[in-house]
mmCIF file of N, CA and C in Angstrom:
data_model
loop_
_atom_site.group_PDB
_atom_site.id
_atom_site.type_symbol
_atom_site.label_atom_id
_atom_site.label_comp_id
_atom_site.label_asym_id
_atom_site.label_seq_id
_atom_site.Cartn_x
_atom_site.Cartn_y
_atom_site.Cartn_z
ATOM 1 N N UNK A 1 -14.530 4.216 25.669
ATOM 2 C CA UNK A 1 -13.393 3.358 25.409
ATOM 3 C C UNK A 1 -13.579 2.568 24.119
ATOM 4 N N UNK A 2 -14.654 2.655 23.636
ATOM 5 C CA UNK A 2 -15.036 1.472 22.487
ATOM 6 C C UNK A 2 -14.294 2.265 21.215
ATOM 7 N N UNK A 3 -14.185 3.751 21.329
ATOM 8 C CA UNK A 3 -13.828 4.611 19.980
ATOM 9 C C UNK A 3 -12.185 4.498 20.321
ATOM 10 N N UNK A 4 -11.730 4.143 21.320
ATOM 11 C CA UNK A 4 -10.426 4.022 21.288
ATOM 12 C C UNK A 4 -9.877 2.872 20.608
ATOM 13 N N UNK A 5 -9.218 2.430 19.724
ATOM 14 C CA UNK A 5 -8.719 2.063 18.629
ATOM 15 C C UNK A 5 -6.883 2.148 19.208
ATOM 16 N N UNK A 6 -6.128 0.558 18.644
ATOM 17 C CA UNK A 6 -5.085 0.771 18.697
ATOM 18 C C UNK A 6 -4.643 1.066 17.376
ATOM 19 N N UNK A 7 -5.023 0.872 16.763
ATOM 20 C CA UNK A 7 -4.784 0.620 14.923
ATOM 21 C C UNK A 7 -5.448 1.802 14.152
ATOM 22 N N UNK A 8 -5.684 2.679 13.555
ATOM 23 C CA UNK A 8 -6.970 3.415 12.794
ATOM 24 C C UNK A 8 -6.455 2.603 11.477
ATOM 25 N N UNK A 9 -7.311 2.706 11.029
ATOM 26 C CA UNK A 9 -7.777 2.208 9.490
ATOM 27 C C UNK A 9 -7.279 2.643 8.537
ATOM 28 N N UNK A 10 -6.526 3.889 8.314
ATOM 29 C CA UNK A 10 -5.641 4.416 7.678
ATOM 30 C C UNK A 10 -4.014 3.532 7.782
ATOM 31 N N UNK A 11 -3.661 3.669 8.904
ATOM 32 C CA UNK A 11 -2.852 2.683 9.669
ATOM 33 C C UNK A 11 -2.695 1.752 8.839
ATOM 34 N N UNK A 12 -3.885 0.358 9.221
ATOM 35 C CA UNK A 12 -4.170 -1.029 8.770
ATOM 36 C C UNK A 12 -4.160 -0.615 7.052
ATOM 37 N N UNK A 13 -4.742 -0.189 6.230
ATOM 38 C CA UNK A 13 -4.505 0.184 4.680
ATOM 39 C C UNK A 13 -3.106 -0.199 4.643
ATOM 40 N N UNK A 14 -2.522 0.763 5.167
ATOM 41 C CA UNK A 14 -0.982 1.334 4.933
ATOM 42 C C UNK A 14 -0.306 -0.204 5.273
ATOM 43 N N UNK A 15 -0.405 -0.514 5.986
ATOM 44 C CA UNK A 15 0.317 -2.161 6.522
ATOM 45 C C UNK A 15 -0.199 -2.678 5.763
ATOM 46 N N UNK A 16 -1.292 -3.286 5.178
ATOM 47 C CA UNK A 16 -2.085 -4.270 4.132
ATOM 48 C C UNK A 16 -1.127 -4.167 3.016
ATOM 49 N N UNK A 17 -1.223 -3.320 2.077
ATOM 50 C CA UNK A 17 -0.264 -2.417 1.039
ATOM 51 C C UNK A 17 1.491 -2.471 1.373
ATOM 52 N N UNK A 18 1.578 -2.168 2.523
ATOM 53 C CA UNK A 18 3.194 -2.586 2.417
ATOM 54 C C UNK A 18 3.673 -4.173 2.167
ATOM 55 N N UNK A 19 2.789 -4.872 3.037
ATOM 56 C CA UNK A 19 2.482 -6.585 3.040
ATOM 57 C C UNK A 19 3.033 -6.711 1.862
ATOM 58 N N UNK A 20 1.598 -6.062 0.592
ATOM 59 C CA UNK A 20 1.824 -6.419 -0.641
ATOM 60 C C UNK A 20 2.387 -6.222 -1.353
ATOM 61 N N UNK A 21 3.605 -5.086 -1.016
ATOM 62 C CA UNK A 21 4.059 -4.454 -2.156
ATOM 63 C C UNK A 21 5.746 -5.270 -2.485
ATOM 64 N N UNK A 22 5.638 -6.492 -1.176
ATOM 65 C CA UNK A 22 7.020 -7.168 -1.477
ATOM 66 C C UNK A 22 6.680 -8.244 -2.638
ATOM 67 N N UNK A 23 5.464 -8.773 -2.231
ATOM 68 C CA UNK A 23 5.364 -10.379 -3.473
ATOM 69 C C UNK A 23 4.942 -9.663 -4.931
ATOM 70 N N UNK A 24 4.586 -8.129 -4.836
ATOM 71 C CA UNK A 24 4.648 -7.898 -6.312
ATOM 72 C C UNK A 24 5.535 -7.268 -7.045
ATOM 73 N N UNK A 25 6.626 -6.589 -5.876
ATOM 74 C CA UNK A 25 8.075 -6.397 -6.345
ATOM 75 C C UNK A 25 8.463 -7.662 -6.871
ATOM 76 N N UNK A 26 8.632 -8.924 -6.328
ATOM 77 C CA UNK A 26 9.262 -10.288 -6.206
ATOM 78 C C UNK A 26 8.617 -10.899 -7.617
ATOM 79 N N UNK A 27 7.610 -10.920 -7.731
ATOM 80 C CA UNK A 27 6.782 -11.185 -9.393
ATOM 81 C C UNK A 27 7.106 -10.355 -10.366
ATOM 82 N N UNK A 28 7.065 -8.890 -10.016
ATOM 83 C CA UNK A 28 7.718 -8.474 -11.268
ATOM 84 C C UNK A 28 9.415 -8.601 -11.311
ATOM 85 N N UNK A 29 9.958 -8.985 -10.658
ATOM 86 C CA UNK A 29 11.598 -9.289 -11.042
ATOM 87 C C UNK A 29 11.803 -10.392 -11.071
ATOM 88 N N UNK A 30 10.694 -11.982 -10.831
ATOM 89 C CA UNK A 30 11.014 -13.002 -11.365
ATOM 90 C C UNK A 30 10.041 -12.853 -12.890
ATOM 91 N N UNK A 31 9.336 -12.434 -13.341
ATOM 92 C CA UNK A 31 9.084 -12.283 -14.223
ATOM 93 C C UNK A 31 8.703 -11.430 -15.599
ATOM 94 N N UNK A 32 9.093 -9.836 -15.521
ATOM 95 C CA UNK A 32 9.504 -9.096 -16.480
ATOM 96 C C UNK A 32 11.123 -8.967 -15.994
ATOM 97 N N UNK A 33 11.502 -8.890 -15.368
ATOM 98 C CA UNK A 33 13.270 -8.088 -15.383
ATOM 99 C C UNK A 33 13.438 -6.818 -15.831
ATOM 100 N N UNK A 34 12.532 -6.405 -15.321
ATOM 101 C CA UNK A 34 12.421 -4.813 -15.794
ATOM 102 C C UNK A 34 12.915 -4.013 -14.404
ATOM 103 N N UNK A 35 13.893 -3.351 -14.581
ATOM 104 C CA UNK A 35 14.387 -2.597 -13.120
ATOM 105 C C UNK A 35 13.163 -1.670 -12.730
ATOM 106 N N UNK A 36 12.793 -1.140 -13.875
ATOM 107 C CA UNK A 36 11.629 0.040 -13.744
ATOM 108 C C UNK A 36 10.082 -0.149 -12.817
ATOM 109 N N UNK A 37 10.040 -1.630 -13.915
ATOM 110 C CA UNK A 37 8.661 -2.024 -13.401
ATOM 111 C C UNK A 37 8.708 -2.771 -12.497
ATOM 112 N N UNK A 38 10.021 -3.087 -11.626
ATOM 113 C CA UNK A 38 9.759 -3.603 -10.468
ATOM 114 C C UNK A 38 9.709 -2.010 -9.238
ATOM 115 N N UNK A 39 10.113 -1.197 -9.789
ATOM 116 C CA UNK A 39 9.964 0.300 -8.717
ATOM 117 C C UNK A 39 8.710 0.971 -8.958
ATOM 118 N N UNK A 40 8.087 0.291 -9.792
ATOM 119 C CA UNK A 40 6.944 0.639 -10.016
ATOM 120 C C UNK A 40 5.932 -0.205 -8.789
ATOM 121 N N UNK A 41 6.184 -1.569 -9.333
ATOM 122 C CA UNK A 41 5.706 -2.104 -8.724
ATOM 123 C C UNK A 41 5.670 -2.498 -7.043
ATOM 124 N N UNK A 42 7.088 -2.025 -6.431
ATOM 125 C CA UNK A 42 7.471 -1.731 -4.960
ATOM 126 C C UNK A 42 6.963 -0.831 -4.629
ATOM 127 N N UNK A 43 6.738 0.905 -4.939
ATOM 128 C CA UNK A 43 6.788 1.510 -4.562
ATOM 129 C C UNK A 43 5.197 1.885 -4.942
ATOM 130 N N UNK A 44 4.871 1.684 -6.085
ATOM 131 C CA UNK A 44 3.471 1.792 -6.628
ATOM 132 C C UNK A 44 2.182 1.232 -5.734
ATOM 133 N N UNK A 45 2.738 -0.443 -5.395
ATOM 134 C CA UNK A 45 1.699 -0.972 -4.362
ATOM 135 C C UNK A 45 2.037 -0.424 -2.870
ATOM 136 N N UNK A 46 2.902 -0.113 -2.596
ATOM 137 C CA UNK A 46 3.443 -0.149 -0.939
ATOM 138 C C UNK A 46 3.200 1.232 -0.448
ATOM 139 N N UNK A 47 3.777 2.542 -1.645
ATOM 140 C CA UNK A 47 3.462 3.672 -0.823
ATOM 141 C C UNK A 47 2.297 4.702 -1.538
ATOM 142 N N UNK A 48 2.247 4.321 -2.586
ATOM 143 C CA UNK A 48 1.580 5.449 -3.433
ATOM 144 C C UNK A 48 -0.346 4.899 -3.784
ATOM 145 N N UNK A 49 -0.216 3.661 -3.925
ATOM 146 C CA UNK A 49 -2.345 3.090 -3.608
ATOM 147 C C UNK A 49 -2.252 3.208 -2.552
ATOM 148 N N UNK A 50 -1.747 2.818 -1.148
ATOM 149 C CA UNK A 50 -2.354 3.045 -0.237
ATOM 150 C C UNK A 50 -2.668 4.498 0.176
ATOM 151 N N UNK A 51 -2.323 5.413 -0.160
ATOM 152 C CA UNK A 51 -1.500 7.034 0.593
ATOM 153 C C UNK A 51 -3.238 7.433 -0.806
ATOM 154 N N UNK A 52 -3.363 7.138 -2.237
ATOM 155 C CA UNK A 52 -4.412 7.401 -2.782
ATOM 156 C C UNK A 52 -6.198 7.217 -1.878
ATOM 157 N N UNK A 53 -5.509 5.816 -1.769
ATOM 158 C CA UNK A 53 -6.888 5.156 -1.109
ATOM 159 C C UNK A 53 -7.167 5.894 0.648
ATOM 160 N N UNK A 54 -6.249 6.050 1.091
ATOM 161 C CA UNK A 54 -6.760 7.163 2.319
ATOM 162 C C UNK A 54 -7.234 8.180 2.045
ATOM 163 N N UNK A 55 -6.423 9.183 1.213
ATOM 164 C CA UNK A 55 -7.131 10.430 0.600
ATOM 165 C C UNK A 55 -8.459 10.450 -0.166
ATOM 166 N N UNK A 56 -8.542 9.314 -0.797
ATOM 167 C CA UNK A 56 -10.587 9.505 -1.118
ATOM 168 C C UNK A 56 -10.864 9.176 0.222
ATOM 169 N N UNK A 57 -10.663 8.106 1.015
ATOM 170 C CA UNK A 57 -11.673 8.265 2.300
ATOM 171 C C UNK A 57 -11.491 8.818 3.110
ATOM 172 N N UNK A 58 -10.203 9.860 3.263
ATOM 173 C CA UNK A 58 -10.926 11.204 4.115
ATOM 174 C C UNK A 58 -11.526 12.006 3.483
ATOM 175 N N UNK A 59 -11.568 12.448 2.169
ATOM 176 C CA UNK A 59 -12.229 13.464 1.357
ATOM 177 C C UNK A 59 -13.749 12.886 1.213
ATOM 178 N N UNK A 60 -14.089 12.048 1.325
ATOM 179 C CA UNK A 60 -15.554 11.270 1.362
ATOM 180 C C UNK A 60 -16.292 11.177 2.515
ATOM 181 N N UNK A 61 -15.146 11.323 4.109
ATOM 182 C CA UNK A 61 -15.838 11.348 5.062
ATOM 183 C C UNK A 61 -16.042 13.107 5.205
ATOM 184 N N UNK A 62 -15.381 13.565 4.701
ATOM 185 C CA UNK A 62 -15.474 15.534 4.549
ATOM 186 C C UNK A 62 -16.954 15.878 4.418
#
């Protein structure tokens, strides 16, 4: 029962990263006004580092 896990760690990444990816949308559109670099910055922190950062650590636990 101890390996049973409600959360895996992949999971928790992915939630950490979405968390963040609103206050740095919100910083980059109070402060560049760049439409771009705020979809950069939404979508960059929220779906695309976290989804990186799982793939080295399953390829590392390989």
């Amino acid at each position: 029962m101890a390996g049973n896990r409600l959360l895996s760690t992949e999971t928790k990444t992915a939630l950490v990263f979405m968390v963040l990816g609103l206050p740095a949308w919100y910083l980059a559109q109070e402060y560049l006004g760049n439409g771009l670099v705020e979809l950069v910055a939404l979508f960059g922190v929220s779906i695309v580092l976290p989804t990186l950062i799982n793939e080295v650590r399953r390829q590392s636990h390989e």
